[in-house]
Short mmCIF file of C-alpha atoms and ligand atoms in Angstrom, two decimals:
data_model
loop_
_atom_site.label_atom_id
_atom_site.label_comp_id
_atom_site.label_asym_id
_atom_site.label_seq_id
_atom_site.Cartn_x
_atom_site.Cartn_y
_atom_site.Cartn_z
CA UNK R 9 106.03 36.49 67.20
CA UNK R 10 103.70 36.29 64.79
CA UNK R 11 102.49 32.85 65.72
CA UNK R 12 102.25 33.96 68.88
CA UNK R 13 100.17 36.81 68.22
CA UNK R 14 97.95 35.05 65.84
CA UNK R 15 97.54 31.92 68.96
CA UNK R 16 96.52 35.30 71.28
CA UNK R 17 94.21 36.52 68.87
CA UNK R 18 92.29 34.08 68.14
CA UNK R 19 91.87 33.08 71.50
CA UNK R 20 90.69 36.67 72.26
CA UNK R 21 88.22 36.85 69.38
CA UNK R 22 86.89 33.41 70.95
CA UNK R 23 86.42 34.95 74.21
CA UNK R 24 84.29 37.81 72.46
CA UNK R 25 87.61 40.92 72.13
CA UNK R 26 86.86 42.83 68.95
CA UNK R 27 89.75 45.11 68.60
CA UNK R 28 93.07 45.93 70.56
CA UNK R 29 94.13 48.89 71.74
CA UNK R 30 97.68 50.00 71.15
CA UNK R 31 98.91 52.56 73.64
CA UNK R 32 101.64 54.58 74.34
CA UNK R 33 102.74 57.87 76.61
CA UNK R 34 104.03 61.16 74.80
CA UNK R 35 106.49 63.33 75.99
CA UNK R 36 103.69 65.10 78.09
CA UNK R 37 103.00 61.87 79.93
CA UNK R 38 99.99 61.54 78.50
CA UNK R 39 98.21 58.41 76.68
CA UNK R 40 97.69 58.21 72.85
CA UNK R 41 96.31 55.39 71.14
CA UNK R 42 95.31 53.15 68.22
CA UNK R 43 92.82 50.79 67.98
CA UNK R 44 93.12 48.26 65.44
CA UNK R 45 90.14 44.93 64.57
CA UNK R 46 91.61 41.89 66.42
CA UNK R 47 91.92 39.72 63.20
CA UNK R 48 94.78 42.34 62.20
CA UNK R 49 96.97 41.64 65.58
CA UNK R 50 99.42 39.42 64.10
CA UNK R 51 100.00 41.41 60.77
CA UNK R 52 100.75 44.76 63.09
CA UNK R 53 102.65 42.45 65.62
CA UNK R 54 104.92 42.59 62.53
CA UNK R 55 104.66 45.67 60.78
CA UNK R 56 103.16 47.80 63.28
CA UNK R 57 100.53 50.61 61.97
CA UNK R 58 101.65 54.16 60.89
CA UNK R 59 101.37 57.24 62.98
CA UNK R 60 102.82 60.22 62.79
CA UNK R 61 106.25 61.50 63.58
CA UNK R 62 104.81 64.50 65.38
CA UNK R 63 103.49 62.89 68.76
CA UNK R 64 107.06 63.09 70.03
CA UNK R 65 106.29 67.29 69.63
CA UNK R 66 102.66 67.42 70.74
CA UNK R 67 102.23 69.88 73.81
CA UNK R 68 100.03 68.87 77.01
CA UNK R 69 97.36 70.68 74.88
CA UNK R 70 97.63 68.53 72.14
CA UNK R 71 98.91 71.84 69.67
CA UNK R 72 102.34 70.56 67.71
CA UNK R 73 105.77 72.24 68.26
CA UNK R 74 107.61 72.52 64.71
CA UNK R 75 110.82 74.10 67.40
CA UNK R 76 112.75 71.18 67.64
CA UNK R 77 114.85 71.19 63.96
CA UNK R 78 114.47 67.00 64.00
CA UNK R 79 110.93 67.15 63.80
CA UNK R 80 110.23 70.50 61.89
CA UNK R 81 107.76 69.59 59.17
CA UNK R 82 104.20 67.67 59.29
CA UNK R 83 106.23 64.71 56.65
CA UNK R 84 106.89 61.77 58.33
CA UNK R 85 105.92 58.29 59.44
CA UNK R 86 106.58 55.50 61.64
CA UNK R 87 104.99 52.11 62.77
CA UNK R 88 103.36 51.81 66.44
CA UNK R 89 104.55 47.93 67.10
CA UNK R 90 102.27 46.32 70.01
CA UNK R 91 103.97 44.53 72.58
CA UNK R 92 102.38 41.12 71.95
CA UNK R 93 103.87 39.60 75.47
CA UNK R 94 102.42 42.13 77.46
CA UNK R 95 98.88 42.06 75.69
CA UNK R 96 95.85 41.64 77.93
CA UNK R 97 92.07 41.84 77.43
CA UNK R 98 90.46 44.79 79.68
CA UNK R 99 88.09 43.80 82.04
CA UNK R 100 86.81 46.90 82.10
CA UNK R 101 86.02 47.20 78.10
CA UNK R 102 85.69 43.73 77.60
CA UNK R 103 85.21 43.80 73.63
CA UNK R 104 88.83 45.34 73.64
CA UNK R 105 92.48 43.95 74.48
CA UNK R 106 95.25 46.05 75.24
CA UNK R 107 99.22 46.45 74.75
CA UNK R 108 101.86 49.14 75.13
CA UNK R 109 103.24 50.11 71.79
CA UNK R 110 106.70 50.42 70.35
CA UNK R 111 107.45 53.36 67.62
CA UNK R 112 109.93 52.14 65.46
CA UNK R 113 110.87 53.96 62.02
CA UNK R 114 109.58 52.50 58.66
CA UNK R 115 111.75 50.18 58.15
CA UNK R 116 111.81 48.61 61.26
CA UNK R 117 114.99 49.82 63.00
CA UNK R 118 115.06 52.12 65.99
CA UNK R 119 113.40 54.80 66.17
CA UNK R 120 115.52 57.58 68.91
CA UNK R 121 111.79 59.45 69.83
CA UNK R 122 110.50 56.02 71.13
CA UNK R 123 110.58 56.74 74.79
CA UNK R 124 109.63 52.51 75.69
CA UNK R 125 113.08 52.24 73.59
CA UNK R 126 114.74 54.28 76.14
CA UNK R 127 113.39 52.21 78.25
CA UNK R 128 114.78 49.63 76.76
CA UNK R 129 118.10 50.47 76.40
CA UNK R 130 118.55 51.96 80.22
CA UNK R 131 117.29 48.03 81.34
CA UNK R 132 119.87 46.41 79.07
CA UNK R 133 122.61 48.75 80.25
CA UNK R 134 122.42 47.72 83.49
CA UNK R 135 121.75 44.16 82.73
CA UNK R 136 124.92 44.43 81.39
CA UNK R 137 126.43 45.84 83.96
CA UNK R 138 125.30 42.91 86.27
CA UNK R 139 122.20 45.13 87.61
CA UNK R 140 118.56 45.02 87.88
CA UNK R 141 115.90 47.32 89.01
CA UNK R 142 112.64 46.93 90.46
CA UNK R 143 109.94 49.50 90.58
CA UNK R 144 106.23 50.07 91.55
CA UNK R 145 104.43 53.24 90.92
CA UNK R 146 101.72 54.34 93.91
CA UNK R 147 99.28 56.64 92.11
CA UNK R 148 97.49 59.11 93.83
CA UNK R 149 94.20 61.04 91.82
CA UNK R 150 91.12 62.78 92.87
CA UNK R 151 87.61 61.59 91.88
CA UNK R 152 84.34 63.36 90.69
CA UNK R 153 81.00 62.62 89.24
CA UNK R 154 81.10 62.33 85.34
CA UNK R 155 80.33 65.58 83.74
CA UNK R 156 82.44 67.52 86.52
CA UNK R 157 83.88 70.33 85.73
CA UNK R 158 86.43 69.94 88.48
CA UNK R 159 86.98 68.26 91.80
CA UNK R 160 86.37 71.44 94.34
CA UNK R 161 82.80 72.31 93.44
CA UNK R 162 81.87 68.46 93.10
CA UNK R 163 84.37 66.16 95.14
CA UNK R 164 83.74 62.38 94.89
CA UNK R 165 83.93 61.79 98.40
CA UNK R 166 84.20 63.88 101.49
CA UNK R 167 86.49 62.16 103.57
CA UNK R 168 87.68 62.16 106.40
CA UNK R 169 90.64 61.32 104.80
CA UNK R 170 91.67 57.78 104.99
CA UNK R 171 88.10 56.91 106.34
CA UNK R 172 86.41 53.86 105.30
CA UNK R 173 83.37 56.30 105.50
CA UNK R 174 85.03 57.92 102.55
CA UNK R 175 84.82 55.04 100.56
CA UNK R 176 81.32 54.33 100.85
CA UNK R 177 79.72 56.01 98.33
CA UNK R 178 82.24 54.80 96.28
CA UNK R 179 81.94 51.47 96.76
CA UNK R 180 80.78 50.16 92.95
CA UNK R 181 83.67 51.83 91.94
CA UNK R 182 86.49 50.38 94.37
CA UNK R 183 84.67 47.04 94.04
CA UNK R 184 85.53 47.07 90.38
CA UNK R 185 88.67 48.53 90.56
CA UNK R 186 89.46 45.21 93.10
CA UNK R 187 88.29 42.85 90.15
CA UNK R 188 89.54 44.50 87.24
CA UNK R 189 93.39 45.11 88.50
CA UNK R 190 93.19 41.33 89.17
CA UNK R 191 91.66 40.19 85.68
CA UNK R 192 93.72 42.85 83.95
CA UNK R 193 97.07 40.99 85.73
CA UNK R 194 98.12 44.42 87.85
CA UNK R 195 99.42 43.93 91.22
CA UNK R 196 97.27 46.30 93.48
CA UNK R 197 99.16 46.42 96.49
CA UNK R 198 96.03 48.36 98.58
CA UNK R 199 94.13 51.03 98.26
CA UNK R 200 92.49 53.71 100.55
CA UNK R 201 91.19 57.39 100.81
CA UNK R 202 93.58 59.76 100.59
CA UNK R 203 94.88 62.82 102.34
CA UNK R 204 94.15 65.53 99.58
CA UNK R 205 90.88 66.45 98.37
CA UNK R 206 88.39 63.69 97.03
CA UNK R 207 91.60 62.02 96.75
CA UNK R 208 92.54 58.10 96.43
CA UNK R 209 95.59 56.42 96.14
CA UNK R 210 96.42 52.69 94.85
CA UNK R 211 100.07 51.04 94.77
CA UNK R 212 101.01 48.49 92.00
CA UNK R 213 103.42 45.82 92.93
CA UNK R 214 107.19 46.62 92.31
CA UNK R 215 107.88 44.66 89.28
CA UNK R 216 110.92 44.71 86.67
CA UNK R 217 111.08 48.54 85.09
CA UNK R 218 109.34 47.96 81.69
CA UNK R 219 106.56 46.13 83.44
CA UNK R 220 106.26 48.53 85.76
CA UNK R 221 106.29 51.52 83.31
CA UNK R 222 103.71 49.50 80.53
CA UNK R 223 101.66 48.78 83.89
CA UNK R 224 101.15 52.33 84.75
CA UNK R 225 99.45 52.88 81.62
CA UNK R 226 97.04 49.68 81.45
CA UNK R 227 96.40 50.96 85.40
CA UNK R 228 94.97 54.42 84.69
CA UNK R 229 93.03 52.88 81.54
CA UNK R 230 91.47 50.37 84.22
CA UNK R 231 91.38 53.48 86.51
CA UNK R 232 89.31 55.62 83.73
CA UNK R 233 87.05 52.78 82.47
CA UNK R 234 85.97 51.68 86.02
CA UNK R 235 85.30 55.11 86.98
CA UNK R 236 83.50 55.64 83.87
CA UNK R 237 81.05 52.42 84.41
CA UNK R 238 80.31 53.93 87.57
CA UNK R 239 79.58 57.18 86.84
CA UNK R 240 82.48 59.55 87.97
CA UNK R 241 85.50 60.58 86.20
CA UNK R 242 88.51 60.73 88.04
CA UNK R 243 91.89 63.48 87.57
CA UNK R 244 95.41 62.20 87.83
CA UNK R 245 96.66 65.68 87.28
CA UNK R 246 99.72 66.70 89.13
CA UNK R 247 97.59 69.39 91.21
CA UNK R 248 93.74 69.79 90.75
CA UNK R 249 93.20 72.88 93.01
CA UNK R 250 95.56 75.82 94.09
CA UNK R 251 95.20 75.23 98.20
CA UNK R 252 95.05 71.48 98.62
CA UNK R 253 97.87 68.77 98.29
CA UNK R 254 98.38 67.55 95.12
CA UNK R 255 98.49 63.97 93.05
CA UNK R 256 102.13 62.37 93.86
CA UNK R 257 103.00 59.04 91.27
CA UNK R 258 105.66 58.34 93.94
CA UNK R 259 108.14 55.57 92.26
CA UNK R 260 109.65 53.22 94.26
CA UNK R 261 112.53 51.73 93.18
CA UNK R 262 115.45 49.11 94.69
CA UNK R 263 118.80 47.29 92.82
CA UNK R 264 119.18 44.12 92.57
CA UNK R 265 122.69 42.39 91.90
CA UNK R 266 122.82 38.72 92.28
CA UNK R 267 119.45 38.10 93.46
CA UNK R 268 120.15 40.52 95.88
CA UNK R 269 118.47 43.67 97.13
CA UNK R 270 121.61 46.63 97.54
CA UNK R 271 119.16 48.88 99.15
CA UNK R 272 118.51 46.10 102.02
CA UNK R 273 118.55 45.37 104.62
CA UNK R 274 118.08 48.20 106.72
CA UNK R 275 120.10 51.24 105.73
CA UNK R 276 121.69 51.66 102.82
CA UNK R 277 125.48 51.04 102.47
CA UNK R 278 127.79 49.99 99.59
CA UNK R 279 126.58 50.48 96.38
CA UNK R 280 122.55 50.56 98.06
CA UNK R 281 124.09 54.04 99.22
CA UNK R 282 125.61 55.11 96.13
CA UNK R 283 122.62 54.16 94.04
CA UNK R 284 120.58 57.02 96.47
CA UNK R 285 123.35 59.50 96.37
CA UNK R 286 123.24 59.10 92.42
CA UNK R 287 119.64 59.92 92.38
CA UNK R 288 120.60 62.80 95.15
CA UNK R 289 123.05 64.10 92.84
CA UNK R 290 121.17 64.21 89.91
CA UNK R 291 117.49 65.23 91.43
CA UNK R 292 116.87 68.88 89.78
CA UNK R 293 117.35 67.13 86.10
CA UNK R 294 115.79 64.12 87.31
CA UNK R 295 112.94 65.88 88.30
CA UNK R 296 112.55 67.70 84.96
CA UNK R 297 111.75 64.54 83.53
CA UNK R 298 109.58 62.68 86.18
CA UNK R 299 107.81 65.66 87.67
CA UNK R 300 108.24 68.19 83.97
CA UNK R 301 104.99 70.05 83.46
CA UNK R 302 104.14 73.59 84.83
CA UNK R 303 101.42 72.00 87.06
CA UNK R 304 104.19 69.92 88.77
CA UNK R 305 106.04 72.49 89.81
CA UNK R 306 103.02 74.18 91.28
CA UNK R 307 102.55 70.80 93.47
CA UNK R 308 106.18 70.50 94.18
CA UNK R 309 105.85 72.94 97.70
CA UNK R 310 107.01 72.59 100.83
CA UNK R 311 105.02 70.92 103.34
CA UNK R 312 102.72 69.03 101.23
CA UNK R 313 104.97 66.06 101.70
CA UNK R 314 105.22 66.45 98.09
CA UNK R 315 109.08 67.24 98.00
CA UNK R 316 110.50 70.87 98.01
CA UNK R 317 114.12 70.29 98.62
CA UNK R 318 116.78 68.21 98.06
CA UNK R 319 118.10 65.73 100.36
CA UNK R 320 117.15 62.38 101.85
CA UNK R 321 115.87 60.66 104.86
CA UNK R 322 114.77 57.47 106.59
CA UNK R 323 110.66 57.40 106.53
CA UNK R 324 110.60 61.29 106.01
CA UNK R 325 107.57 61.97 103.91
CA UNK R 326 108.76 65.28 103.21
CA UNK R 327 111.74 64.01 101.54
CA UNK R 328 112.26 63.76 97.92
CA UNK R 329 113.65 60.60 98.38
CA UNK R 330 112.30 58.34 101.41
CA UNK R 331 113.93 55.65 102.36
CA UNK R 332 111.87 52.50 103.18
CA UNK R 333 113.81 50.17 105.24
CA UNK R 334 113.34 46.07 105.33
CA UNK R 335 112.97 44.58 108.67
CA UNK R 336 113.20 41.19 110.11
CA UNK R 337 109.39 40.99 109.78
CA UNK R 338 109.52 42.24 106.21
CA UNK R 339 112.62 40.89 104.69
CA UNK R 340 115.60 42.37 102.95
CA UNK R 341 114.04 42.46 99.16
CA UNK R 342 110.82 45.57 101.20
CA UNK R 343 114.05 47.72 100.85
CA UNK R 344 113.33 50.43 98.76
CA UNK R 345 113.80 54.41 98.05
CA UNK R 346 110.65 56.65 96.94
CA UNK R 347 111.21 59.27 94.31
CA UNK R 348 108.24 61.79 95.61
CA UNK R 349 109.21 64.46 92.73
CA UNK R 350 107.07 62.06 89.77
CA UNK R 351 103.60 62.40 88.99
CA UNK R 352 101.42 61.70 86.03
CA UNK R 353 103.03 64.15 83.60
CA UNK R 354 105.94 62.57 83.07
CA UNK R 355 106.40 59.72 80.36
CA UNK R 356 106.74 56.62 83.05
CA UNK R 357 109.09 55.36 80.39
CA UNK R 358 111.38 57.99 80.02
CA UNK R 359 111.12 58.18 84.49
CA UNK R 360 112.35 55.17 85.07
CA UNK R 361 115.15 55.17 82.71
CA UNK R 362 116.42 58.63 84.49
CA UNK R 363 116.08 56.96 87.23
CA UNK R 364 118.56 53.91 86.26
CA UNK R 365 120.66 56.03 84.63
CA UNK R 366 121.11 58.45 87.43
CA UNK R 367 121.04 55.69 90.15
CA UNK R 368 123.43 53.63 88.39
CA UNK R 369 125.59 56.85 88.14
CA UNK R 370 126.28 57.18 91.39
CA UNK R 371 127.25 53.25 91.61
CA UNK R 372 129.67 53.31 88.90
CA UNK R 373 131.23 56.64 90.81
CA UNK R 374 131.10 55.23 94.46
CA UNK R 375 129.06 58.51 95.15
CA UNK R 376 128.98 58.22 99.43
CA UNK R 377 125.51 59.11 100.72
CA UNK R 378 125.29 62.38 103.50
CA UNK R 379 123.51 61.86 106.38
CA UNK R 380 119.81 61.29 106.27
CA UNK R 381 117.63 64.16 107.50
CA UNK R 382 114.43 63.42 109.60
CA UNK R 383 112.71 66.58 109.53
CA UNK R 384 111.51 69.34 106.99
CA UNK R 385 114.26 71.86 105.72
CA UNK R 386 111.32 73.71 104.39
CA UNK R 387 111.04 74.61 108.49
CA UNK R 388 114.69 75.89 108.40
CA UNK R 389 116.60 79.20 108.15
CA UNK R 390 118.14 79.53 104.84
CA UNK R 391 121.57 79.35 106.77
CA UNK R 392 121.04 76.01 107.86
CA UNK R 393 120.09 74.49 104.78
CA UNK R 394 122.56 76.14 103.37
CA UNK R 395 125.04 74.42 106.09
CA UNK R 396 123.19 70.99 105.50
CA UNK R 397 123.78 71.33 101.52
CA UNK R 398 120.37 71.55 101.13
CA UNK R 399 118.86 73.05 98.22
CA UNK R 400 115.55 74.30 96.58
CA UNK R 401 114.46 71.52 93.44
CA UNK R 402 114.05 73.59 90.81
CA UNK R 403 110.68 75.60 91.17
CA UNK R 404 109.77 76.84 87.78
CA UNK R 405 110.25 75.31 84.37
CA UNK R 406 112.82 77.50 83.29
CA UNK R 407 114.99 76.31 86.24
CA UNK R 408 114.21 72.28 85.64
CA UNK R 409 115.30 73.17 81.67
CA UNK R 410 118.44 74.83 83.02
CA UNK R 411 119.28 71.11 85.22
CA UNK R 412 117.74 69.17 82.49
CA UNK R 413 120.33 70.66 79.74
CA UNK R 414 122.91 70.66 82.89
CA UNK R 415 123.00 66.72 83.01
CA UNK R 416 125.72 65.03 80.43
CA UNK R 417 124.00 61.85 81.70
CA UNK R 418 120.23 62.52 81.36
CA UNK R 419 121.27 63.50 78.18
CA UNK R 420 123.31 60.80 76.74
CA UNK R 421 120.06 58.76 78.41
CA UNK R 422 117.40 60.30 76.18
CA UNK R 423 119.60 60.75 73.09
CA UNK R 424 120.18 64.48 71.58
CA UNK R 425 116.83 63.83 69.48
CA UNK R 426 114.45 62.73 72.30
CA UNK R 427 115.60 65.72 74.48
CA UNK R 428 115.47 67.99 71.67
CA UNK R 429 111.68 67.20 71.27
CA UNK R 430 111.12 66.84 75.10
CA UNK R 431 112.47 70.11 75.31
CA UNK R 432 110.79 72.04 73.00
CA UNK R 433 107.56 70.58 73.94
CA UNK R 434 107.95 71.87 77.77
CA UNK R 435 108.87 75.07 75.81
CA UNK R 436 105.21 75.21 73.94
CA UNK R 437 103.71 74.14 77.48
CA UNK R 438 105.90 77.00 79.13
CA UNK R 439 104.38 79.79 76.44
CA UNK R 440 100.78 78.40 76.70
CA UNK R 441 101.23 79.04 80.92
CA UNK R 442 102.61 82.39 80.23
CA UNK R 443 99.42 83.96 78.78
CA UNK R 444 96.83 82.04 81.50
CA UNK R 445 96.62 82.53 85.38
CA UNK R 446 97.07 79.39 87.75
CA UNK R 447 93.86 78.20 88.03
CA UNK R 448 93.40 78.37 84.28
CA UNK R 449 96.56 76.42 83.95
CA UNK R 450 95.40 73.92 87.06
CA UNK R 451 92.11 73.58 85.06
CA UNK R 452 93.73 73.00 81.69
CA UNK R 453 95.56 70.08 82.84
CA UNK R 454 92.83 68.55 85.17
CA UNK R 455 91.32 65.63 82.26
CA UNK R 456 94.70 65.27 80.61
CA UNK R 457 95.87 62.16 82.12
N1 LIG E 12 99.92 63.91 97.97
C1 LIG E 12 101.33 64.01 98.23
C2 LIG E 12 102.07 64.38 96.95
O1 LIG E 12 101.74 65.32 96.32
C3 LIG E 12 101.89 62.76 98.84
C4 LIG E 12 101.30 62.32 100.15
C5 LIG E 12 101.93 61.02 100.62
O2 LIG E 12 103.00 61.06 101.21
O3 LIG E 12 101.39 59.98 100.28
O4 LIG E 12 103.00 63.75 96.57
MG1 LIG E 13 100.10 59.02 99.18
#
């Protein structure tokens, strides 16, 4: 490794790359950083650089929870390891490289708050087990001139939704967003304008899940920088104003066995079905951790095609989880489900290892999958979702705590320390939202991402 690291940074510092960033999401899905000279990449490639215990209990507005017991007092260190494999220099800040980071304790073992070790552990389960997931995030966030002080009195563009029009004036900005997903080595499926207000949305390419999850970071860094050079500031923030549709991170996921794709071809059977009925089954703790701040559950209403109930369907934006069938045209490996209950407050980490967990829950029990539903329940009587088995996701925080604490496997996922921190730090959100109105709490959360 540290041969390797030393080969990459020299290289870099030839190429002009002062300094690497090290980055990381907190338990608020939000990025935190270090930025260390490029000549000491191979010596923290090794022994990392200190930082403190107490990101795993900062709140969304950066004050520190001492509520979880395991994390009580300010004492406490441990090393922020970079990810030399994944390390790439940004296009976008050229004099600067970038990796995830791993948070390991001091002396180099495990660390349970690292939510990348999650991660970790949730991929070699199922590897184990025979199985392999892909994933690819689509990200969804609203743009503004810099120095905005939100996106309703200043939108970035003006529509019509899904216009090229819309994209006109915002054409330095797409243009380098084109070039620096390609130099930075993200797979940018497409991109276009957006239903919601001033809203765009770009998909990466599904990828294996710790790619995918390190990926979504280094994408809204590209995101932010390229916005930045041009100008504007952009807001990935779960909702970003009270009446208009809000900022999904839809994650799309498939298992693989084999080579082969379980959710393909065409409708999921077998173990394809199981792996959807284990998500199904698990959805209001799931969505505690992939859709856990008190903005998300503002977005999470029905008709917004955001995702308001549980069940599933074939194609059904409205669902929580769509099912994308492959075709003869696209192949068995297109099959995939969308998770629409994620957005840029959860930990992508810590999402895609309750997805696997959960998924690969309802393998291992042979879960059968009900019939898909092609319409919106949020349409229906309460009688006939109630006949259907379909149920309200949980709608306020106290409710996604109740599911979160609910799941033995979510649980057993995280580990009793990283829940206990996750936990109380949705708490110290939860108190902040009690003493401000919602468009206090929508503005709070607007830059955060
Ligand atoms: N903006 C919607 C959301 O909040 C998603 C729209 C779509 O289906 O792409 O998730
Ligand atoms: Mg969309």
């Amino acid at each position: 490794m540290t041969k390797a690291a030393s080969a990459a940074a020299k290289d870099l510092a030839a190429a002009g790359v002062t300094g690497v960033q090290i980055a990381w999401a907190d338990n608020n899905g939000i990025p935190r950083s270090r930025i260390i000279p490029i000549t000491g990449l191979a010596r923290a490639a090794t022994r990392g650089v200190g930082v403190t215990t107490l990101f795993a209990v900062f709140d969304t507005h950066d004050a520190i929870t001492y509520a979880h017991p395991g994390l009580a007092t300010p004492a406490g260190d441990v090393r922020l390891v970079p990810v030399v494999e994944r390390l790439r220099r940004l296009a976008g800040q050229p004099a600067l490289a970038w990796a995830p980071g791993r948070q390991v304790a001091a002396d180099g073992s495990p660390w349970p708050y690292c939510q990348r070790g999650v991660l970790e552990r949730a991929v070699a389960e199922a590897a184990r087990r025979g199985y392999e997931l892909r994933a690819g995030y689509e990200l969804e966030f609203a743009v503004a001139p810099a120095g905005s002080a939100d996106i309703a009195s200043t939108p970035g563009h003006r529509g019509p939704a899904y216009s090229p029009h819309a994209l006109v004036e915002l054409d330095g900005f797409i243009t380098a967003l084109l070039h620096d997903f390609g130099a930075n080595g993200l797979g940018l499926n497409q991109l276009h304008a957006e239903y919601g207000l001033a809203q765009l949305e770009l998909s990466l390419s599904a990828t294996d899940p710790l790619s995918a999850a390190d990926d979504q970071l280094l994408a809204r860094q590209t995101i932010h920088a390229a916005a930045h050079a041009h100008g504007l500031r952009v807001s990935f923030a779960p909702i970003v104003s009270p009446e208009v549709v809000g900022n999904g991170w839809h994650l799309h996921t498939s298992l693989w066995r084999r080579g082969r794709n379980l959710l393909g071809p065409a409708y999921p059977e077998g173990a394809g079905a199981s792996y959807i009925a284990g998500l199904l089954r698990e959805l209001p703790a799931l969505t505690a951790i992939t859709a856990p701040s008190v903005p998300s559950t503002i977005r999470l209403r029905p008709g917004y095609f955001a995702s308001a109930y549980a069940f599933w369907g074939v194609e059904n934006r409205e669902a929580p989880l769509r099912y994308v069938p492959g075709s003869e045209l696209l192949g068995p490996e297109h099959a995939n489900v969308e998770l629409k209950p994620s957005d840029a407050s959860a930990n992508p980490h810590l999402a895609l290892a309750a997805v696997l967990a959960t998924g690969l829950g309802g393998v291992e029990d042979e879960l059968s999958l009900p019939d898909p539903i092609d319409s919106d329940p949020g349409t229906w009587t309460e009688e006939r979702r109630r006949e259907a088995g379909v149920f309200r996701l949980p709608a306020t925080p106290a409710e996604q705590d109740a599911a979160l604490v609910a799941s033995k496997r979510l649980g057993e996922t995280l580990g009793e320390e990283l829940l206990g921190a996750f936990r109380a730090v949705r708490s110290s959100d939860v108190q902040w939202a009690a003493e401000h109105g919602t468009e206090e709490i929508i503005a709070a959360h607007l830059w955060r991402y």
